[in-house]
PDB file of C-alpha atoms in Angstrom:
ATOM      1  CA  UNK A  51      13.480  12.981  -8.828  1.00  0.00           C
ATOM      2  CA  UNK A  52      16.697  15.045  -8.590  1.00  0.00           C
ATOM      3  CA  UNK A  53      18.294  15.354  -5.179  1.00  0.00           C
ATOM      4  CA  UNK A  54      16.884  18.059  -2.920  1.00  0.00           C
ATOM      5  CA  UNK A  55      18.688  18.911   0.280  1.00  0.00           C
ATOM      6  CA  UNK A  56      18.269  21.183   3.263  1.00  0.00           C
ATOM      7  CA  UNK A  57      20.902  23.788   4.189  1.00  0.00           C
ATOM      8  CA  UNK A  58      22.733  21.223   6.329  1.00  0.00           C
ATOM      9  CA  UNK A  59      22.858  18.699   3.493  1.00  0.00           C
ATOM     10  CA  UNK A  60      19.949  16.562   4.702  1.00  0.00           C
ATOM     11  CA  UNK A  61      18.337  14.757   1.778  1.00  0.00           C
ATOM     12  CA  UNK A  62      14.685  15.816   1.505  1.00  0.00           C
ATOM     13  CA  UNK A  63      13.602  14.985  -2.047  1.00  0.00           C
ATOM     14  CA  UNK A  64      11.131  12.301  -0.897  1.00  0.00           C
ATOM     15  CA  UNK A  65       9.544  14.760   1.535  1.00  0.00           C
ATOM     16  CA  UNK A  66       9.368  17.369  -1.223  1.00  0.00           C
ATOM     17  CA  UNK A  67       7.681  14.925  -3.575  1.00  0.00           C
ATOM     18  CA  UNK A  68       5.175  13.839  -0.946  1.00  0.00           C
ATOM     19  CA  UNK A  69       4.171  17.402  -0.053  1.00  0.00           C
ATOM     20  CA  UNK A  70       3.737  18.267  -3.725  1.00  0.00           C
ATOM     21  CA  UNK A  71       1.676  15.109  -4.228  1.00  0.00           C
ATOM     22  CA  UNK A  72      -0.699  16.048  -1.386  1.00  0.00           C
ATOM     23  CA  UNK A  73      -0.916  19.618  -2.699  1.00  0.00           C
ATOM     24  CA  UNK A  74      -2.434  18.297  -5.926  1.00  0.00           C
ATOM     25  CA  UNK A  75      -4.332  15.319  -4.520  1.00  0.00           C
ATOM     26  CA  UNK A  76      -6.375  17.216  -1.923  1.00  0.00           C
ATOM     27  CA  UNK A  77      -7.901  19.829  -4.284  1.00  0.00           C
ATOM     28  CA  UNK A  78      -8.472  17.156  -6.925  1.00  0.00           C
ATOM     29  CA  UNK A  79     -10.208  14.529  -4.735  1.00  0.00           C
ATOM     30  CA  UNK A  80     -11.659  16.852  -2.031  1.00  0.00           C
ATOM     31  CA  UNK A  81     -11.643  14.217   0.735  1.00  0.00           C
ATOM     32  CA  UNK A  82     -13.868  14.611   3.794  1.00  0.00           C
ATOM     33  CA  UNK A  83     -11.229  12.751   5.827  1.00  0.00           C
ATOM     34  CA  UNK A  84      -7.582  12.005   5.135  1.00  0.00           C
ATOM     35  CA  UNK A  85      -5.388   9.367   6.766  1.00  0.00           C
ATOM     36  CA  UNK A  86      -1.711   8.843   5.934  1.00  0.00           C
ATOM     37  CA  UNK A  87      -0.923   5.226   6.800  1.00  0.00           C
ATOM     38  CA  UNK A  88       2.573   4.371   7.994  1.00  0.00           C
ATOM     39  CA  UNK A  89       4.486   1.127   8.470  1.00  0.00           C
ATOM     40  CA  UNK A  90       5.172   0.454  12.135  1.00  0.00           C
ATOM     41  CA  UNK A  91       6.987  -2.660  10.908  1.00  0.00           C
ATOM     42  CA  UNK A  92       7.576  -3.176   7.179  1.00  0.00           C
ATOM     43  CA  UNK A  93       8.396  -6.879   7.725  1.00  0.00           C
ATOM     44  CA  UNK A  94       6.249  -8.033  10.656  1.00  0.00           C
ATOM     45  CA  UNK A  95       7.495 -11.031  12.575  1.00  0.00           C
ATOM     46  CA  UNK A  96       4.096 -12.741  12.420  1.00  0.00           C
ATOM     47  CA  UNK A  97       4.460 -12.904   8.628  1.00  0.00           C
ATOM     48  CA  UNK A  98       8.122 -13.946   8.707  1.00  0.00           C
ATOM     49  CA  UNK A  99       7.283 -16.739  11.151  1.00  0.00           C
ATOM     50  CA  UNK A 100       4.833 -18.155   8.621  1.00  0.00           C
ATOM     51  CA  UNK A 101       6.938 -17.552   5.495  1.00  0.00           C
ATOM     52  CA  UNK A 102      10.642 -16.806   6.172  1.00  0.00           C
ATOM     53  CA  UNK A 103      11.193 -15.630   2.583  1.00  0.00           C
ATOM     54  CA  UNK A 104       8.789 -12.733   3.093  1.00  0.00           C
ATOM     55  CA  UNK A 105      10.676  -9.592   2.004  1.00  0.00           C
ATOM     56  CA  UNK A 106      13.939 -11.306   2.979  1.00  0.00           C
ATOM     57  CA  UNK A 107      15.698  -9.917  -0.099  1.00  0.00           C
ATOM     58  CA  UNK A 108      15.015  -6.380   1.132  1.00  0.00           C
ATOM     59  CA  UNK A 109      16.868  -6.832   4.414  1.00  0.00           C
ATOM     60  CA  UNK A 110      20.000  -4.687   4.188  1.00  0.00           C
ATOM     61  CA  UNK A 111      23.358  -6.405   4.420  1.00  0.00           C
ATOM     62  CA  UNK A 112      26.434  -5.001   6.168  1.00  0.00           C
ATOM     63  CA  UNK A 113      27.875  -3.721   2.872  1.00  0.00           C
ATOM     64  CA  UNK A 114      24.649  -2.242   1.477  1.00  0.00           C
ATOM     65  CA  UNK A 115      24.376   1.552   1.230  1.00  0.00           C
ATOM     66  CA  UNK A 116      21.902   3.188   3.621  1.00  0.00           C
ATOM     67  CA  UNK A 117      18.345   3.625   2.414  1.00  0.00           C
ATOM     68  CA  UNK A 118      17.955   7.280   1.326  1.00  0.00           C
ATOM     69  CA  UNK A 119      14.177   7.272   1.876  1.00  0.00           C
ATOM     70  CA  UNK A 120      13.857   5.774   5.368  1.00  0.00           C
ATOM     71  CA  UNK A 121      15.274   8.814   7.246  1.00  0.00           C
ATOM     72  CA  UNK A 122      12.885  11.035   5.302  1.00  0.00           C
ATOM     73  CA  UNK A 123       9.855   9.188   6.681  1.00  0.00           C
ATOM     74  CA  UNK A 124      10.669  10.865  10.003  1.00  0.00           C
ATOM     75  CA  UNK A 125      10.788  14.243   8.254  1.00  0.00           C
ATOM     76  CA  UNK A 126       7.444  13.587   6.546  1.00  0.00           C
ATOM     77  CA  UNK A 127       5.831  12.689   9.870  1.00  0.00           C
ATOM     78  CA  UNK A 128       7.212  15.857  11.469  1.00  0.00           C
ATOM     79  CA  UNK A 129       5.744  17.953   8.674  1.00  0.00           C
ATOM     80  CA  UNK A 130       2.367  16.197   8.711  1.00  0.00           C
ATOM     81  CA  UNK A 131       2.126  16.578  12.485  1.00  0.00           C
ATOM     82  CA  UNK A 132       2.852  20.300  12.193  1.00  0.00           C
ATOM     83  CA  UNK A 133       0.181  20.596   9.514  1.00  0.00           C
ATOM     84  CA  UNK A 134      -2.267  18.655  11.669  1.00  0.00           C
ATOM     85  CA  UNK A 135      -2.757  15.997   8.988  1.00  0.00           C
ATOM     86  CA  UNK A 136      -3.578  12.609  10.498  1.00  0.00           C
ATOM     87  CA  UNK A 137      -0.972   9.854  10.419  1.00  0.00           C
ATOM     88  CA  UNK A 138      -1.982   6.363  11.505  1.00  0.00           C
ATOM     89  CA  UNK A 139      -0.029   3.205  12.285  1.00  0.00           C
ATOM     90  CA  UNK A 140      -0.428  -0.086  14.140  1.00  0.00           C
ATOM     91  CA  UNK A 141       2.247  -1.711  16.281  1.00  0.00           C
ATOM     92  CA  UNK A 142       3.892  -4.709  14.599  1.00  0.00           C
ATOM     93  CA  UNK A 143       1.882  -4.180  11.401  1.00  0.00           C
ATOM     94  CA  UNK A 144       2.359  -2.787   7.921  1.00  0.00           C
ATOM     95  CA  UNK A 145       0.575   0.198   6.418  1.00  0.00           C
ATOM     96  CA  UNK A 146      -1.610  -2.118   4.324  1.00  0.00           C
ATOM     97  CA  UNK A 147      -2.978  -3.661   7.527  1.00  0.00           C
ATOM     98  CA  UNK A 148      -3.751  -0.182   8.822  1.00  0.00           C
ATOM     99  CA  UNK A 149      -5.621   0.666   5.622  1.00  0.00           C
ATOM    100  CA  UNK A 150      -7.596  -2.586   5.619  1.00  0.00           C
ATOM    101  CA  UNK A 151      -8.596  -2.038   9.248  1.00  0.00           C
ATOM    102  CA  UNK A 152      -9.671   1.553   8.607  1.00  0.00           C
ATOM    103  CA  UNK A 153     -11.715   0.536   5.555  1.00  0.00           C
ATOM    104  CA  UNK A 154     -13.662  -1.903   7.713  1.00  0.00           C
ATOM    105  CA  UNK A 155     -13.883   0.486  10.644  1.00  0.00           C
ATOM    106  CA  UNK A 156     -15.144   3.458   8.613  1.00  0.00           C
ATOM    107  CA  UNK A 157     -17.411   1.398   6.370  1.00  0.00           C
ATOM    108  CA  UNK A 158     -16.832   3.345   3.151  1.00  0.00           C
ATOM    109  CA  UNK A 159     -16.972   4.991   0.765  1.00  0.00           C
ATOM    110  CA  UNK A 160     -13.187   5.286   0.576  1.00  0.00           C
ATOM    111  CA  UNK A 161     -10.415   5.976  -1.891  1.00  0.00           C
ATOM    112  CA  UNK A 162      -7.060   4.304  -1.253  1.00  0.00           C
ATOM    113  CA  UNK A 163      -4.195   6.165  -2.911  1.00  0.00           C
ATOM    114  CA  UNK A 164      -1.250   3.807  -3.342  1.00  0.00           C
ATOM    115  CA  UNK A 165       1.402   2.405  -5.628  1.00  0.00           C
ATOM    116  CA  UNK A 166       1.000  -1.052  -4.066  1.00  0.00           C
ATOM    117  CA  UNK A 167      -1.155  -3.458  -6.083  1.00  0.00           C
ATOM    118  CA  UNK A 168      -1.741  -5.620  -2.994  1.00  0.00           C
ATOM    119  CA  UNK A 169      -4.399  -3.084  -2.003  1.00  0.00           C
ATOM    120  CA  UNK A 170      -6.500  -4.136  -5.017  1.00  0.00           C
ATOM    121  CA  UNK A 171      -7.764  -6.880  -2.699  1.00  0.00           C
ATOM    122  CA  UNK A 172      -9.748  -4.220  -0.807  1.00  0.00           C
ATOM    123  CA  UNK A 173     -11.806  -2.839  -3.698  1.00  0.00           C
ATOM    124  CA  UNK A 174     -15.509  -3.322  -3.126  1.00  0.00           C
ATOM    125  CA  UNK A 175     -18.531  -2.100  -5.037  1.00  0.00           C
ATOM    126  CA  UNK A 176     -20.718  -2.781  -1.990  1.00  0.00           C
ATOM    127  CA  UNK A 177     -18.605  -0.644   0.354  1.00  0.00           C
ATOM    128  CA  UNK A 178     -17.744   1.746  -2.493  1.00  0.00           C
ATOM    129  CA  UNK A 179     -14.035   1.298  -1.952  1.00  0.00           C
ATOM    130  CA  UNK A 180     -11.699   1.939  -4.845  1.00  0.00           C
ATOM    131  CA  UNK A 181      -7.943   2.194  -5.239  1.00  0.00           C
ATOM    132  CA  UNK A 182      -6.379   5.195  -6.935  1.00  0.00           C
ATOM    133  CA  UNK A 183      -3.226   3.530  -8.240  1.00  0.00           C
ATOM    134  CA  UNK A 184      -0.368   5.922  -8.909  1.00  0.00           C
ATOM    135  CA  UNK A 185       0.890   5.559 -12.465  1.00  0.00           C
ATOM    136  CA  UNK A 186       2.572   8.956 -12.790  1.00  0.00           C
ATOM    137  CA  UNK A 187       1.983  11.036  -9.709  1.00  0.00           C
ATOM    138  CA  UNK A 188      -1.390  12.716  -9.273  1.00  0.00           C
ATOM    139  CA  UNK A 189      -1.595  13.473 -12.976  1.00  0.00           C
ATOM    140  CA  UNK A 190      -2.252   9.813 -13.816  1.00  0.00           C
ATOM    141  CA  UNK A 191      -4.191   7.707 -11.327  1.00  0.00           C
ATOM    142  CA  UNK A 192      -5.859   4.448 -12.335  1.00  0.00           C
ATOM    143  CA  UNK A 193      -9.288   4.266 -10.690  1.00  0.00           C
ATOM    144  CA  UNK A 194      -9.401   0.634  -9.643  1.00  0.00           C
ATOM    145  CA  UNK A 195     -12.790  -0.856  -8.806  1.00  0.00           C
ATOM    146  CA  UNK A 196     -14.146  -4.377  -9.257  1.00  0.00           C
ATOM    147  CA  UNK A 197     -14.815  -3.839 -12.962  1.00  0.00           C
ATOM    148  CA  UNK A 198     -11.249  -2.581 -13.461  1.00  0.00           C
ATOM    149  CA  UNK A 199      -9.804  -5.661 -11.711  1.00  0.00           C
ATOM    150  CA  UNK A 200     -11.978  -7.933 -13.854  1.00  0.00           C
ATOM    151  CA  UNK A 201     -10.976  -6.182 -17.092  1.00  0.00           C
ATOM    152  CA  UNK A 202      -7.287  -6.160 -16.168  1.00  0.00           C
ATOM    153  CA  UNK A 203      -6.885  -9.702 -14.828  1.00  0.00           C
ATOM    154  CA  UNK A 204      -9.944 -11.551 -16.134  1.00  0.00           C
ATOM    155  CA  UNK A 205     -11.006 -12.591 -12.634  1.00  0.00           C
ATOM    156  CA  UNK A 206     -13.976 -11.754 -10.414  1.00  0.00           C
ATOM    157  CA  UNK A 207     -13.425  -8.212  -9.218  1.00  0.00           C
ATOM    158  CA  UNK A 208     -13.356  -9.181  -5.552  1.00  0.00           C
ATOM    159  CA  UNK A 209     -10.875 -12.059  -5.925  1.00  0.00           C
ATOM    160  CA  UNK A 210      -7.529 -10.342  -6.367  1.00  0.00           C
ATOM    161  CA  UNK A 211      -6.326 -11.932  -3.116  1.00  0.00           C
ATOM    162  CA  UNK A 212      -6.762 -15.484  -4.488  1.00  0.00           C
ATOM    163  CA  UNK A 213      -5.048 -14.517  -7.733  1.00  0.00           C
ATOM    164  CA  UNK A 214      -2.125 -12.909  -5.873  1.00  0.00           C
ATOM    165  CA  UNK A 215      -1.534 -16.004  -3.719  1.00  0.00           C
ATOM    166  CA  UNK A 216      -1.367 -18.280  -6.767  1.00  0.00           C
ATOM    167  CA  UNK A 217       0.733 -15.951  -8.910  1.00  0.00           C
ATOM    168  CA  UNK A 218       3.049 -14.832  -6.135  1.00  0.00           C
ATOM    169  CA  UNK A 219       4.994 -11.589  -5.922  1.00  0.00           C
ATOM    170  CA  UNK A 220       8.811 -11.746  -6.152  1.00  0.00           C
ATOM    171  CA  UNK A 221       9.055  -8.174  -4.848  1.00  0.00           C
ATOM    172  CA  UNK A 222       7.629  -9.445  -1.534  1.00  0.00           C
ATOM    173  CA  UNK A 223       9.512 -12.743  -1.538  1.00  0.00           C
ATOM    174  CA  UNK A 224       6.377 -14.697  -2.495  1.00  0.00           C
ATOM    175  CA  UNK A 225       7.354 -17.253  -5.156  1.00  0.00           C
ATOM    176  CA  UNK A 226       3.818 -18.280  -6.068  1.00  0.00           C
ATOM    177  CA  UNK A 227       2.929 -21.822  -7.070  1.00  0.00           C
ATOM    178  CA  UNK A 228       5.760 -23.044  -9.275  1.00  0.00           C
ATOM    179  CA  UNK A 229       4.600 -23.416 -12.854  1.00  0.00           C
ATOM    180  CA  UNK A 230       1.491 -21.263 -12.369  1.00  0.00           C
ATOM    181  CA  UNK A 231       2.022 -17.807 -13.772  1.00  0.00           C
ATOM    182  CA  UNK A 232      -0.326 -14.889 -14.306  1.00  0.00           C
ATOM    183  CA  UNK A 233      -2.308 -16.471 -17.165  1.00  0.00           C
ATOM    184  CA  UNK A 234      -2.915 -19.777 -15.409  1.00  0.00           C
ATOM    185  CA  UNK A 235      -3.734 -18.064 -12.110  1.00  0.00           C
ATOM    186  CA  UNK A 236      -6.224 -15.837 -13.923  1.00  0.00           C
ATOM    187  CA  UNK A 237      -7.800 -18.817 -15.711  1.00  0.00           C
ATOM    188  CA  UNK A 238      -8.185 -20.815 -12.516  1.00  0.00           C
ATOM    189  CA  UNK A 239      -9.664 -17.998 -10.450  1.00  0.00           C
ATOM    190  CA  UNK A 240     -12.002 -17.011 -13.295  1.00  0.00           C
ATOM    191  CA  UNK A 241     -13.206 -20.606 -13.754  1.00  0.00           C
ATOM    192  CA  UNK A 242     -13.589 -21.663 -10.138  1.00  0.00           C
ATOM    193  CA  UNK A 243     -14.175 -18.313  -8.417  1.00  0.00           C
ATOM    194  CA  UNK A 244     -11.879 -18.674  -5.422  1.00  0.00           C
ATOM    195  CA  UNK A 245      -8.762 -20.408  -4.156  1.00  0.00           C
ATOM    196  CA  UNK A 246     -10.851 -22.641  -1.905  1.00  0.00           C
ATOM    197  CA  UNK A 247     -12.915 -23.747  -4.891  1.00  0.00           C
ATOM    198  CA  UNK A 248      -9.785 -24.413  -6.941  1.00  0.00           C
ATOM    199  CA  UNK A 249      -8.300 -26.618  -4.233  1.00  0.00           C
ATOM    200  CA  UNK A 250     -11.581 -28.484  -3.870  1.00  0.00           C
ATOM    201  CA  UNK A 251     -12.186 -28.948  -7.624  1.00  0.00           C
ATOM    202  CA  UNK A 252     -12.371 -32.517  -8.897  1.00  0.00           C
ATOM    203  CA  UNK A 253     -11.894 -31.675 -12.572  1.00  0.00           C
ATOM    204  CA  UNK A 254      -8.437 -30.055 -12.417  1.00  0.00           C
ATOM    205  CA  UNK A 255      -5.903 -31.365 -14.880  1.00  0.00           C
ATOM    206  CA  UNK A 256      -3.363 -33.780 -13.460  1.00  0.00           C
ATOM    207  CA  UNK A 257      -0.622 -31.227 -14.198  1.00  0.00           C
ATOM    208  CA  UNK A 258      -2.283 -28.395 -12.278  1.00  0.00           C
ATOM    209  CA  UNK A 259      -3.209 -30.704  -9.416  1.00  0.00           C
ATOM    210  CA  UNK A 260       0.407 -31.865  -9.144  1.00  0.00           C
ATOM    211  CA  UNK A 261       1.675 -28.268  -9.034  1.00  0.00           C
ATOM    212  CA  UNK A 262      -0.770 -27.318  -6.303  1.00  0.00           C
ATOM    213  CA  UNK A 263       0.078 -30.442  -4.310  1.00  0.00           C
ATOM    214  CA  UNK A 264       3.834 -29.823  -4.634  1.00  0.00           C
ATOM    215  CA  UNK A 265       3.443 -26.303  -3.220  1.00  0.00           C
ATOM    216  CA  UNK A 266       0.778 -27.113  -0.632  1.00  0.00           C
ATOM    217  CA  UNK A 267       2.916 -25.785   2.239  1.00  0.00           C
ATOM    218  CA  UNK A 268       3.526 -22.529   0.370  1.00  0.00           C
ATOM    219  CA  UNK A 269      -0.200 -22.098  -0.244  1.00  0.00           C
ATOM    220  CA  UNK A 270      -1.003 -22.524   3.437  1.00  0.00           C
ATOM    221  CA  UNK A 271       1.666 -19.990   4.420  1.00  0.00           C
ATOM    222  CA  UNK A 272       0.986 -17.496   1.629  1.00  0.00           C
ATOM    223  CA  UNK A 273      -2.699 -17.305   2.408  1.00  0.00           C
ATOM    224  CA  UNK A 274      -1.828 -16.134   5.924  1.00  0.00           C
ATOM    225  CA  UNK A 275       0.876 -13.739   4.747  1.00  0.00           C
ATOM    226  CA  UNK A 276      -1.000 -12.106   1.861  1.00  0.00           C
ATOM    227  CA  UNK A 277      -4.217 -11.623   3.835  1.00  0.00           C
ATOM    228  CA  UNK A 278      -4.319  -8.141   5.352  1.00  0.00           C
ATOM    229  CA  UNK A 279      -5.215  -7.750   9.011  1.00  0.00           C
ATOM    230  CA  UNK A 280      -8.673  -6.267   9.454  1.00  0.00           C
ATOM    231  CA  UNK A 281      -8.322  -5.736  13.196  1.00  0.00           C
ATOM    232  CA  UNK A 282      -4.892  -4.119  13.540  1.00  0.00           C
ATOM    233  CA  UNK A 283      -4.413  -1.943  16.652  1.00  0.00           C
ATOM    234  CA  UNK A 284      -4.550   1.324  14.709  1.00  0.00           C
ATOM    235  CA  UNK A 285      -3.631   4.516  16.543  1.00  0.00           C
ATOM    236  CA  UNK A 286      -3.651   8.109  15.318  1.00  0.00           C
ATOM    237  CA  UNK A 287      -6.044  10.933  14.619  1.00  0.00           C
ATOM    238  CA  UNK A 288      -9.580  10.974  13.289  1.00  0.00           C
ATOM    239  CA  UNK A 289      -8.758  12.021   9.733  1.00  0.00           C
ATOM    240  CA  UNK A 290     -10.045  15.580  10.076  1.00  0.00           C
ATOM    241  CA  UNK A 291      -8.526  17.682   7.323  1.00  0.00           C
ATOM    242  CA  UNK A 292      -7.233  20.995   8.682  1.00  0.00           C
ATOM    243  CA  UNK A 293      -8.025  24.258   6.934  1.00  0.00           C
ATOM    244  CA  UNK A 294      -4.797  25.774   8.265  1.00  0.00           C
ATOM    245  CA  UNK A 295      -1.611  24.375   9.830  1.00  0.00           C
ATOM    246  CA  UNK A 296      -2.092  23.219  13.411  1.00  0.00           C
ATOM    247  CA  UNK A 297       1.348  24.486  14.486  1.00  0.00           C
ATOM    248  CA  UNK A 298       2.374  27.210  12.027  1.00  0.00           C
ATOM    249  CA  UNK A 299       5.532  28.263  13.869  1.00  0.00           C
ATOM    250  CA  UNK A 300       6.822  24.698  14.016  1.00  0.00           C
ATOM    251  CA  UNK A 301       5.905  24.210  10.362  1.00  0.00           C
ATOM    252  CA  UNK A 302       7.813  27.337   9.352  1.00  0.00           C
ATOM    253  CA  UNK A 303      10.851  26.109  11.277  1.00  0.00           C
ATOM    254  CA  UNK A 304      10.751  22.729   9.571  1.00  0.00           C
ATOM    255  CA  UNK A 305      10.214  24.293   6.153  1.00  0.00           C
ATOM    256  CA  UNK A 306      13.327  26.409   6.575  1.00  0.00           C
ATOM    257  CA  UNK A 307      15.385  23.570   8.046  1.00  0.00           C
ATOM    258  CA  UNK A 308      14.623  21.247   5.134  1.00  0.00           C
ATOM    259  CA  UNK A 309      14.447  23.853   2.319  1.00  0.00           C
ATOM    260  CA  UNK A 310      10.774  23.082   1.755  1.00  0.00           C
ATOM    261  CA  UNK A 311       9.285  26.563   2.117  1.00  0.00           C
ATOM    262  CA  UNK A 312       7.671  26.609  -1.334  1.00  0.00           C
ATOM    263  CA  UNK A 313       6.264  23.090  -0.965  1.00  0.00           C
ATOM    264  CA  UNK A 314       4.848  23.893   2.472  1.00  0.00           C
ATOM    265  CA  UNK A 315       3.247  27.043   1.059  1.00  0.00           C
ATOM    266  CA  UNK A 316       1.621  25.052  -1.742  1.00  0.00           C
ATOM    267  CA  UNK A 317       0.114  22.539   0.676  1.00  0.00           C
ATOM    268  CA  UNK A 318      -1.035  25.283   3.038  1.00  0.00           C
ATOM    269  CA  UNK A 319      -2.850  26.950   0.144  1.00  0.00           C
ATOM    270  CA  UNK A 320      -4.352  23.634  -0.967  1.00  0.00           C
ATOM    271  CA  UNK A 321      -5.754  23.031   2.528  1.00  0.00           C
ATOM    272  CA  UNK A 322      -7.198  26.538   2.723  1.00  0.00           C
ATOM    273  CA  UNK A 323      -8.906  26.132  -0.641  1.00  0.00           C
TER     274      UNK A 323
END
């Protein structure tokens, strides 16, 4: 997205994109409740303690340029608060932990809108939980349920977690089991049904068994790191979707300050509709 700035030069393109996304998502999906989950800690210490490589490559160095998006998270929260749209977070936890906890707490049905494939681990036909994975904004959302996971990865639809631990995720600093890529991880999970069953299997090839044994410490750590908390201390509102901005004067001030008047108007109209 091209740069978008407020009158004082503050970069606001991420806030603009998020408001526009909500303006299309809400009329399209017509949610009865809406929660915007936030990271209270994007690299929680309890995960780093278990696996020091977790997201270590994302830690900014002294010579790295500042993150252009991080300051805009504050702007987005200001705007959502003025709208009266619920934001939720949990101390010392990531947004995915917040979402997993809410899914269990609310009991479904639920739609999780995300660009993070880790959330595929939450899809459930029983709870009627699906992920709307962002391919190209709201115009192209993959509707991920258990059948979709099975068709995409060739594994039982509720076993993405086991697959992810084996395969790893370099973007999160999770190397996976060395020598076991996507195809082998898919084959193993499809054949044995779970990571526990794989580790307990007596008919594994000597090669696979050796790879699992060599990375036994990683497997123990990764299973703790990849698993989302289901009891995070979530705080925030009740998800009630406002029909009109909760604090219209404050919203107007923010819209002018950040040059987001048109985007705020679009979301206001979407809420009213």
